[in-house]
Coordinates of C-alpha atoms in Angstrom, one line a residue:
Chain A
M144 CA -61.8 153.7 -76.9
L145 CA -59.8 155.3 -74.1
E146 CA -61.0 154.9 -70.5
I147 CA -58.9 156.3 -67.7
R148 CA -60.0 155.4 -64.1
G149 CA -58.6 156.7 -60.9
L150 CA -55.2 157.6 -62.4
H151 CA -52.5 158.8 -60.0
A152 CA -49.3 159.8 -61.7
G153 CA -46.3 162.1 -61.6
Y154 CA -42.6 162.1 -62.1
N155 CA -39.9 161.1 -59.6
E156 CA -41.8 161.0 -56.3
V157 CA -44.0 164.0 -56.9
E158 CA -47.7 163.1 -57.4
V159 CA -49.1 165.5 -60.0
L160 CA -52.3 163.7 -61.0
R161 CA -54.5 162.8 -58.0
G162 CA -57.2 160.5 -59.3
I163 CA -58.2 161.3 -62.9
D164 CA -61.3 159.8 -64.6
L165 CA -61.5 160.6 -68.3
N166 CA -62.8 158.8 -71.5
V167 CA -62.7 159.3 -75.2
A168 CA -65.1 157.5 -77.5
K169 CA -64.4 156.4 -81.1
G170 CA -64.7 159.3 -83.5
E171 CA -64.7 162.0 -80.8
I172 CA -62.7 165.1 -80.2
V173 CA -62.3 165.4 -76.5
A174 CA -60.6 168.5 -75.1
L175 CA -58.6 168.4 -71.9
L176 CA -58.3 172.0 -70.7
G177 CA -56.2 173.5 -68.0
A178 CA -53.8 176.2 -67.2
N179 CA -50.0 175.8 -67.1
G180 CA -48.7 173.3 -64.5
V181 CA -52.0 171.5 -63.7
G182 CA -50.7 168.2 -65.0
K183 CA -51.8 168.1 -68.7
S184 CA -48.4 167.0 -70.0
T185 CA -47.9 164.6 -67.1
L186 CA -51.2 162.9 -68.2
N187 CA -50.0 162.7 -71.8
N188 CA -46.6 161.3 -70.9
T189 CA -48.2 158.8 -68.6
L190 CA -50.6 157.8 -71.4
S191 CA -47.6 157.4 -73.8
G192 CA -45.6 155.3 -71.3
I193 CA -42.9 157.9 -70.7
Y194 CA -43.8 158.0 -67.0
R195 CA -45.2 155.0 -65.0
P196 CA -48.5 155.7 -63.3
F197 CA -48.6 155.3 -59.5
A198 CA -52.1 153.8 -59.5
G199 CA -55.2 153.5 -61.7
R200 CA -56.2 152.0 -65.0
I201 CA -55.7 153.2 -68.5
Q202 CA -57.9 151.1 -70.7
F203 CA -57.2 151.5 -74.4
M204 CA -58.9 149.5 -77.2
G205 CA -59.9 147.0 -74.5
R206 CA -56.4 146.6 -73.0
N207 CA -54.9 148.0 -69.8
I208 CA -51.9 149.9 -71.1
A209 CA -51.0 151.5 -67.7
G210 CA -47.3 151.0 -67.1
M211 CA -46.6 149.6 -70.6
R212 CA -43.4 150.7 -72.5
S213 CA -43.7 153.6 -74.9
D214 CA -42.9 151.4 -77.9
A215 CA -45.7 149.0 -77.0
I216 CA -48.1 151.8 -76.6
V217 CA -47.2 153.1 -80.1
D218 CA -47.9 149.6 -81.3
A219 CA -51.3 149.7 -79.8
G220 CA -52.1 152.9 -81.8
L221 CA -52.0 155.6 -79.2
I222 CA -49.9 158.3 -80.8
Q223 CA -48.9 161.5 -79.0
V224 CA -47.9 164.7 -80.8
P225 CA -45.9 166.3 -78.0
E226 CA -45.8 169.8 -76.7
G227 CA -42.9 171.6 -78.2
R228 CA -43.1 169.4 -81.3
R229 CA -40.1 167.3 -80.5
V230 CA -39.3 166.8 -84.2
F231 CA -35.8 165.5 -85.1
P232 CA -33.9 168.7 -85.9
N233 CA -31.0 166.9 -87.6
L234 CA -33.2 164.9 -89.9
T235 CA -34.9 166.0 -93.1
V236 CA -38.7 166.6 -93.2
Q237 CA -39.1 163.3 -95.2
E238 CA -36.9 161.4 -92.7
N239 CA -39.0 162.7 -89.8
L240 CA -42.1 161.5 -91.4
E241 CA -40.6 158.1 -92.3
L242 CA -39.7 157.6 -88.7
G243 CA -43.3 158.3 -87.8
S244 CA -44.0 154.9 -89.2
Y245 CA -41.0 153.3 -87.4
R246 CA -43.2 150.8 -85.7
R247 CA -46.7 151.2 -87.0
G248 CA -47.9 151.6 -90.6
R249 CA -44.6 150.7 -92.1
E250 CA -46.2 148.8 -95.0
Q251 CA -48.4 151.8 -96.0
R252 CA -45.5 154.2 -95.6
S253 CA -45.4 155.6 -99.1
L254 CA -49.2 155.8 -99.2
N255 CA -49.3 157.7 -95.9
L256 CA -46.5 160.0 -97.0
E257 CA -48.6 161.1 -100.0
R258 CA -51.5 161.6 -97.6
V259 CA -49.5 163.8 -95.2
Y260 CA -48.1 165.8 -98.1
T261 CA -51.7 166.4 -99.4
I262 CA -52.7 167.6 -96.0
F263 CA -49.6 169.7 -95.6
P264 CA -48.4 170.9 -99.0
R265 CA -45.9 173.2 -97.1
L266 CA -44.1 170.1 -96.0
K267 CA -43.8 168.7 -99.5
E268 CA -42.1 172.0 -100.5
R269 CA -39.5 171.4 -97.8
I270 CA -39.1 167.7 -98.2
A271 CA -35.3 167.7 -98.0
Q272 CA -34.9 170.5 -95.5
L273 CA -33.7 169.8 -92.0
A274 CA -36.5 169.9 -89.5
G275 CA -34.5 172.2 -87.2
T276 CA -34.6 174.9 -89.8
L277 CA -38.4 175.0 -90.2
S278 CA -40.5 177.7 -88.7
G279 CA -42.6 177.0 -85.6
G280 CA -45.8 176.5 -87.6
E281 CA -44.1 174.2 -90.0
Q282 CA -42.6 172.2 -87.2
Q283 CA -46.0 171.8 -85.7
M284 CA -47.3 170.5 -89.1
L285 CA -44.4 168.1 -89.2
A286 CA -45.1 166.8 -85.7
I287 CA -48.7 166.2 -86.6
G288 CA -47.7 164.6 -89.9
R289 CA -45.2 162.4 -88.1
G290 CA -48.0 161.3 -85.8
L291 CA -50.4 160.5 -88.7
M292 CA -47.7 158.3 -90.3
A293 CA -48.3 155.8 -87.6
Q294 CA -52.0 155.5 -88.6
P295 CA -53.2 156.3 -85.0
E296 CA -56.3 154.9 -83.4
L297 CA -56.2 157.8 -81.1
L298 CA -54.1 161.0 -81.7
V299 CA -53.2 162.9 -78.5
L300 CA -52.3 166.5 -79.4
D301 CA -50.4 168.3 -76.6
E302 CA -50.9 172.1 -77.0
P303 CA -50.8 172.2 -80.8
S304 CA -51.5 176.0 -80.8
L305 CA -48.6 176.9 -78.5
G306 CA -46.4 179.5 -80.0
L307 CA -48.3 180.0 -83.2
S308 CA -49.6 183.2 -84.6
P309 CA -53.4 183.8 -84.3
L310 CA -53.9 183.1 -88.0
L311 CA -52.0 179.8 -87.8
V312 CA -53.9 178.8 -84.6
E313 CA -57.1 179.2 -86.5
E314 CA -55.7 177.1 -89.3
M315 CA -54.5 174.4 -86.9
F316 CA -57.9 174.1 -85.2
G317 CA -59.6 173.9 -88.6
L318 CA -57.2 171.1 -89.5
I319 CA -57.8 169.2 -86.3
Q320 CA -61.5 169.3 -87.0
A321 CA -60.9 168.1 -90.6
L322 CA -58.8 165.2 -89.4
N323 CA -61.6 164.2 -86.9
R324 CA -64.2 164.4 -89.7
G325 CA -62.1 161.9 -91.6
G326 CA -62.7 159.5 -88.7
L327 CA -59.8 160.1 -86.4
S328 CA -60.4 160.1 -82.6
I329 CA -58.5 163.0 -80.9
L330 CA -57.6 163.9 -77.4
L331 CA -56.9 167.6 -77.6
V332 CA -54.9 168.9 -74.7
E333 CA -55.0 172.7 -74.7
Q334 CA -54.9 176.0 -72.8
N335 CA -56.8 177.7 -75.6
V336 CA -60.3 177.2 -74.0
V337 CA -62.6 178.9 -76.4
Q338 CA -61.2 177.6 -79.7
S339 CA -60.9 174.1 -78.2
L340 CA -64.5 174.0 -77.0
A341 CA -65.6 175.2 -80.4
I342 CA -64.3 172.1 -82.2
A343 CA -64.6 169.5 -79.4
H344 CA -67.5 167.2 -78.7
R345 CA -66.8 166.9 -75.0
A346 CA -64.3 168.5 -72.6
F347 CA -62.6 167.9 -69.3
V348 CA -61.1 170.7 -67.2
L349 CA -58.1 169.8 -65.1
E350 CA -57.3 171.7 -62.0
H351 CA -54.6 170.9 -59.4
G352 CA -54.3 167.3 -60.6
R353 CA -58.1 166.6 -60.6
I354 CA -60.9 166.9 -63.0
A355 CA -62.8 170.0 -61.9
L356 CA -65.4 170.1 -64.6
S357 CA -66.5 167.9 -67.5
G358 CA -69.3 167.7 -70.0
V359 CA -70.5 168.5 -73.5
A360 CA -68.3 171.2 -75.0
S361 CA -71.1 173.6 -75.9
D362 CA -72.5 173.4 -72.4
L363 CA -69.1 174.1 -70.9
L364 CA -68.7 177.1 -73.1
N365 CA -71.6 178.7 -71.2
D366 CA -70.6 177.4 -67.8
P367 CA -70.3 180.3 -65.3
G368 CA -67.5 178.6 -63.4
L369 CA -65.4 178.0 -66.5
K370 CA -66.0 181.6 -67.6
A371 CA -64.9 182.9 -64.2
S372 CA -61.7 180.9 -64.0
Y373 CA -60.5 181.0 -67.7
L374 CA -62.1 183.8 -69.6
G375 CA -61.9 186.5 -66.9
V376 CA -65.6 187.5 -67.4
Chain B
M30 CA 16.2 166.7 -101.6
L31 CA 12.5 167.1 -101.7
E32 CA 11.9 164.6 -104.3
F33 CA 8.5 163.6 -105.5
S34 CA 9.5 160.0 -105.5
I35 CA 9.9 160.1 -101.8
L36 CA 7.0 162.4 -101.0
L37 CA 4.4 160.6 -103.0
P38 CA 4.9 157.2 -101.4
A39 CA 4.9 158.9 -98.0
I40 CA 1.5 160.5 -98.7
L41 CA 0.1 157.2 -100.0
N42 CA 1.3 155.4 -97.0
G43 CA -0.2 158.1 -94.8
L44 CA -3.6 157.7 -96.6
T45 CA -3.6 153.9 -95.9
I46 CA -3.0 154.3 -92.2
G47 CA -5.3 157.3 -92.2
A48 CA -8.2 155.2 -93.5
I49 CA -7.7 152.8 -90.6
Y50 CA -7.6 155.8 -88.1
A51 CA -10.8 157.0 -89.8
L52 CA -12.5 153.7 -89.3
I53 CA -11.6 153.5 -85.6
A54 CA -12.6 157.1 -85.2
L55 CA -15.9 156.5 -87.0
G56 CA -16.8 154.0 -84.3
L57 CA -15.8 156.4 -81.6
T58 CA -17.7 159.3 -83.1
L59 CA -20.8 157.2 -83.6
I60 CA -20.8 156.2 -79.9
Y61 CA -20.1 159.8 -78.8
G62 CA -22.6 161.3 -81.2
V63 CA -25.5 159.1 -80.1
L64 CA -24.8 158.2 -76.5
H65 CA -22.6 161.1 -75.5
I66 CA -20.3 158.5 -74.1
I67 CA -16.6 159.1 -74.4
N68 CA -15.6 155.5 -74.7
F69 CA -12.3 155.0 -73.0
A70 CA -12.6 151.2 -73.7
H71 CA -12.4 151.8 -77.4
G72 CA -8.7 151.0 -77.6
S73 CA -9.0 147.9 -75.4
L74 CA -11.8 146.6 -77.6
L75 CA -9.6 147.1 -80.6
M76 CA -6.9 145.2 -78.9
L77 CA -9.4 142.4 -78.1
A78 CA -10.4 142.3 -81.8
L79 CA -6.8 142.1 -82.9
Y80 CA -6.2 139.1 -80.6
G81 CA -9.3 137.6 -82.0
V82 CA -7.9 137.9 -85.5
F83 CA -4.5 136.7 -84.3
F84 CA -5.9 133.5 -82.7
L85 CA -8.3 132.7 -85.5
H86 CA -5.2 132.8 -87.8
S87 CA -2.7 131.0 -85.6
L88 CA -5.0 128.4 -84.1
F89 CA -7.3 127.7 -87.0
G90 CA -5.4 129.1 -90.0
I91 CA -8.2 131.5 -90.9
D92 CA -7.1 134.4 -93.1
P93 CA -7.6 137.8 -91.5
Y94 CA -9.7 139.0 -94.4
L95 CA -11.9 135.9 -94.2
A96 CA -12.2 136.4 -90.5
L97 CA -13.8 139.8 -91.1
P98 CA -17.4 138.8 -90.8
V99 CA -16.8 136.7 -87.7
V100 CA -14.7 139.3 -85.9
G101 CA -17.0 142.1 -87.0
I102 CA -20.1 140.4 -85.7
A103 CA -18.4 139.3 -82.5
L104 CA -17.3 142.8 -81.7
F105 CA -20.8 144.0 -82.5
G106 CA -22.2 141.5 -80.0
I107 CA -19.7 142.5 -77.4
G108 CA -20.5 146.1 -77.8
Y109 CA -24.2 145.6 -77.8
G110 CA -24.0 143.5 -74.6
L111 CA -21.6 145.9 -72.9
Q112 CA -23.9 148.9 -73.5
R113 CA -27.2 147.1 -72.8
F114 CA -26.2 145.2 -69.7
V115 CA -23.1 146.9 -68.2
I116 CA -22.6 150.5 -69.2
G117 CA -26.3 151.4 -69.5
H118 CA -27.0 150.1 -66.0
A119 CA -23.9 151.1 -64.2
G120 CA -24.0 154.6 -65.5
H121 CA -27.4 155.6 -64.0
G122 CA -27.7 158.1 -66.8
R123 CA -24.8 160.3 -65.5
D124 CA -22.1 161.1 -67.9
E125 CA -19.3 161.1 -65.3
N126 CA -20.3 157.7 -64.2
I127 CA -20.3 156.3 -67.7
L128 CA -16.9 157.8 -68.3
L129 CA -15.5 155.9 -65.2
V130 CA -17.3 152.7 -66.3
T131 CA -15.7 152.7 -69.7
L132 CA -12.3 153.6 -68.1
G133 CA -12.7 150.7 -65.7
L134 CA -13.7 148.4 -68.5
S135 CA -10.5 149.3 -70.4
V136 CA -8.4 148.6 -67.3
I137 CA -10.0 145.2 -66.8
I138 CA -9.8 144.2 -70.5
E139 CA -6.2 145.2 -70.8
N140 CA -5.0 143.5 -67.6
L141 CA -7.0 140.4 -68.5
A142 CA -5.1 140.4 -71.8
L143 CA -1.8 140.8 -70.0
Y144 CA -2.6 137.9 -67.7
L145 CA -3.9 135.6 -70.4
W146 CA -1.5 136.4 -73.3
R147 CA 1.5 138.1 -71.7
A148 CA 3.0 141.3 -72.8
D149 CA 4.6 139.8 -75.9
T150 CA 4.2 141.6 -79.2
R151 CA 2.8 139.1 -81.8
T152 CA 2.5 139.3 -85.6
I153 CA 1.0 137.0 -88.2
E154 CA 2.4 136.0 -91.5
T155 CA 0.2 135.8 -94.5
P156 CA 1.2 134.9 -98.1
Y157 CA 0.6 138.5 -99.1
S158 CA 2.4 140.2 -96.1
F159 CA 5.3 141.3 -98.2
E160 CA 3.6 141.6 -101.6
T161 CA 3.5 145.0 -103.1
L162 CA 1.4 146.7 -105.7
D163 CA 3.0 148.9 -108.3
F164 CA 1.0 152.1 -108.8
G165 CA 3.5 153.5 -111.2
I166 CA 4.4 156.4 -108.9
A167 CA 4.9 154.3 -105.8
F168 CA 4.9 150.8 -104.4
I169 CA 2.3 150.1 -101.8
A170 CA 2.3 146.9 -99.6
V171 CA -0.8 144.8 -100.5
P172 CA -2.1 144.7 -96.9
K173 CA -2.0 148.5 -96.8
A174 CA -3.8 148.9 -100.1
V175 CA -6.5 146.4 -98.9
A176 CA -6.8 148.2 -95.6
F177 CA -7.3 151.5 -97.4
A178 CA -9.9 150.2 -99.8
G179 CA -11.6 148.2 -97.1
A180 CA -11.8 151.0 -94.6
L181 CA -13.3 153.4 -97.2
L182 CA -15.8 150.7 -98.3
V183 CA -16.9 150.1 -94.7
A184 CA -17.2 153.9 -94.2
A185 CA -19.4 154.1 -97.2
L186 CA -21.5 151.1 -96.0
L187 CA -21.9 152.8 -92.7
W188 CA -23.0 156.0 -94.3
L189 CA -25.6 154.1 -96.3
L190 CA -26.8 152.4 -93.1
M191 CA -27.1 155.7 -91.4
T192 CA -29.0 157.5 -94.1
R193 CA -31.0 154.8 -95.9
T194 CA -32.3 152.5 -93.2
D195 CA -34.8 153.0 -90.4
L196 CA -32.2 151.8 -88.0
G197 CA -29.8 154.6 -89.1
R198 CA -32.5 157.2 -89.0
A199 CA -33.5 156.0 -85.6
I200 CA -29.9 156.2 -84.4
R201 CA -29.6 159.8 -85.7
A202 CA -33.0 160.8 -84.3
L203 CA -32.1 159.5 -80.9
A204 CA -28.9 161.4 -80.9
K205 CA -30.8 164.7 -80.8
E206 CA -34.3 164.1 -79.5
R207 CA -34.8 161.4 -77.0
Q208 CA -38.4 162.1 -76.1
G209 CA -39.5 162.5 -79.7
A210 CA -37.8 159.2 -80.4
K211 CA -39.7 157.4 -77.6
L212 CA -43.0 158.8 -78.9
V213 CA -42.5 157.3 -82.4
G214 CA -41.9 154.0 -80.6
I215 CA -38.1 153.8 -80.8
N216 CA -36.8 151.5 -78.1
V217 CA -34.1 153.7 -76.6
E218 CA -32.1 151.1 -74.8
H219 CA -32.0 148.9 -77.9
I220 CA -31.0 151.6 -80.2
F221 CA -28.3 152.8 -77.8
A222 CA -26.9 149.3 -77.7
M223 CA -27.1 149.0 -81.5
S224 CA -25.1 152.2 -81.8
F225 CA -22.5 151.0 -79.4
G226 CA -22.4 147.6 -81.2
I227 CA -22.0 149.2 -84.6
G228 CA -19.2 151.4 -83.2
C229 CA -17.4 148.3 -81.9
A230 CA -18.0 146.4 -85.2
C231 CA -15.9 149.1 -86.9
L232 CA -13.1 148.0 -84.5
G233 CA -13.5 144.4 -85.6
V234 CA -13.2 145.4 -89.2
A235 CA -10.3 147.6 -88.5
A236 CA -8.5 144.8 -86.6
C237 CA -8.9 142.4 -89.6
L238 CA -7.6 145.1 -92.0
L239 CA -4.8 146.1 -89.7
L240 CA -3.2 142.8 -88.4
P241 CA -1.6 141.6 -91.7
S242 CA 0.7 144.7 -91.6
F243 CA 0.7 145.4 -87.9
Y244 CA 1.2 143.6 -84.5
V245 CA -0.8 143.0 -81.4
S246 CA 0.1 143.3 -77.8
P247 CA -2.1 144.1 -74.7
Q248 CA -1.1 147.8 -75.0
V249 CA -1.6 148.2 -78.7
G250 CA -4.9 150.0 -78.3
H251 CA -3.2 153.1 -76.7
A252 CA -1.4 154.1 -79.9
F253 CA -4.7 154.1 -81.8
V254 CA -7.1 155.5 -79.3
L255 CA -5.2 158.6 -78.7
V256 CA -5.0 159.3 -82.4
A257 CA -8.6 158.3 -82.8
F258 CA -9.7 160.8 -80.2
T259 CA -7.6 163.4 -82.0
V260 CA -9.3 162.5 -85.3
V261 CA -12.8 162.8 -83.7
V262 CA -12.1 166.2 -82.2
L263 CA -10.3 167.4 -85.3
G264 CA -13.2 166.4 -87.5
G265 CA -15.8 167.7 -85.2
M266 CA -17.4 165.6 -82.4
G267 CA -20.1 163.3 -83.8
S268 CA -19.4 164.2 -87.5
F269 CA -19.1 161.2 -89.8
V270 CA -17.5 163.0 -92.7
G271 CA -15.3 164.9 -90.3
A272 CA -14.0 161.6 -88.8
L273 CA -13.2 160.3 -92.3
L274 CA -11.5 163.5 -93.4
G275 CA -9.7 163.9 -90.0
G276 CA -8.4 160.3 -90.2
L277 CA -6.9 160.8 -93.6
I278 CA -5.4 164.2 -92.7
I279 CA -3.9 162.7 -89.5
G280 CA -2.5 159.7 -91.4
V281 CA -0.8 161.8 -94.0
T282 CA 0.5 164.3 -91.4
E283 CA 2.0 161.4 -89.4
S284 CA 3.6 159.9 -92.4
L285 CA 5.1 163.2 -93.6
G286 CA 6.1 164.1 -90.1
G287 CA 8.0 160.7 -89.9
L288 CA 9.7 161.5 -93.2
F289 CA 10.9 164.9 -92.2
F290 CA 11.5 164.6 -88.4
G291 CA 12.1 160.9 -88.1
E292 CA 9.9 158.1 -87.0
S293 CA 9.8 158.9 -83.3
L294 CA 8.7 162.5 -83.9
G295 CA 6.2 161.6 -86.6
Q296 CA 3.2 162.2 -84.3
L297 CA 4.4 165.7 -83.5
G298 CA 2.8 167.1 -86.6
I299 CA -0.6 165.5 -85.6
F300 CA -0.8 167.5 -82.5
L301 CA 0.5 170.7 -84.1
I302 CA -2.3 170.5 -86.7
F303 CA -4.7 169.6 -84.0
I304 CA -3.9 172.7 -82.0
I305 CA -3.9 175.0 -85.0
V306 CA -7.3 173.8 -86.2
L307 CA -8.8 174.1 -82.7
L308 CA -7.4 177.6 -82.4
F309 CA -9.4 178.7 -85.4
R310 CA -12.3 176.3 -85.4
P311 CA -13.0 175.2 -81.8
T312 CA -15.8 172.9 -83.0
G313 CA -13.5 171.0 -85.3
L314 CA -13.4 170.9 -89.1
L315 CA -17.0 169.9 -89.7
G316 CA -18.4 170.0 -86.2
Q317 CA -21.6 171.9 -85.4
K318 CA -22.1 174.3 -82.6
A319 CA -23.3 172.7 -79.4

């Protein structure tokens, strides 16, 4: 579904990603792990067309989307739920969700709204509330809900657990797994190594702009190198 | 001396001009709220629209009110094109550049108008120019009553557009969260230009409502743009309801100021109210904190 080959990217003149190879197959959860500042968000924003890649291919659903505009990439069905949620603070919960289907899934808008409200009953309670007044966890739900409104082929989640309480983090990972079981392909970009590996099928570890490790998630969980660098044991 | 029969017509007259101020300010506040552009060319574009109405009437005999769709759409097109192909590119994303670009545009448009049409003040005459409506308490000139109703109607339509359509939601979303907007597939340049275009379309409508009871000259924009800026700041930068409310307040203040202090000092009251409001509410009447 998604096949990244030799991707070099960054912003302004600074090269952050120095040759990335990564792939996601249909129906998978693939985790992309890495500490702060190794280029996870750069990769996401290059995938979404916010930054233009310097070199390399991004094959998505059989098309090279590298360098395409962000709206065309949304059309193709690659939907990113960004780090920091990026919900529209001055719009209501419902309006935020409606804008999720600004380009894709417009015909099924009311159907998808019901679906999102079933997944997140909390959002339904706050339907007319301004998104800026929601709690962090609720904003994260709204951001994911907004992404789902576009009927994604691939959902890219950038640090969905960031800033959430441990209990909410647990809930969030459970939800991601449930979405995946419903047939959604997910690229999960996270710092939270243990919990990500617990729900992912495969994982890639990003270090200094390169893929340092990759493999089946359960294998990586026992990898001594990963343990040393991330778990401190 | 302070008779109701004088006061009431003055207030009504103030409301009619206030509605036009509000319409012009709505365009200004929309452009500011979304693009964070302080559009110095706003007055010159209004002047251009007034000339458009004038020539449609004097050359082709088209009634100003019938010209409304044409002038409105033309101004929308000019605004869209200016933002998409001139201001957006020349600004390089820096506010101070954009400020200078719009200022430069206003100088160019105004001097072009001076060159082409001379500095003469021109008016049009319509069958209803001197008709009045009897409201029982006061007589109001027909063009002013139409301007009042028209401006409020357009403000209501604009509000519906902003709250009930995807375009309006996208415009409001983009005003606060650019990256989020990109990620739902909003074409930023297009929506920026749409906002600028809609803001200018307000000027086209204002011009059609205004000319039957007003005049046009190359400098006519100045009188309105200064007041419109005051209205926008008074109402709260970027606030729609604030612009509407501010416009009406300013219109009435000006009218009453003219009544008490004489025509030439009429605008004194505007700036007095302006300063007092800002002293107690620095964000304007309905403005939000930055």
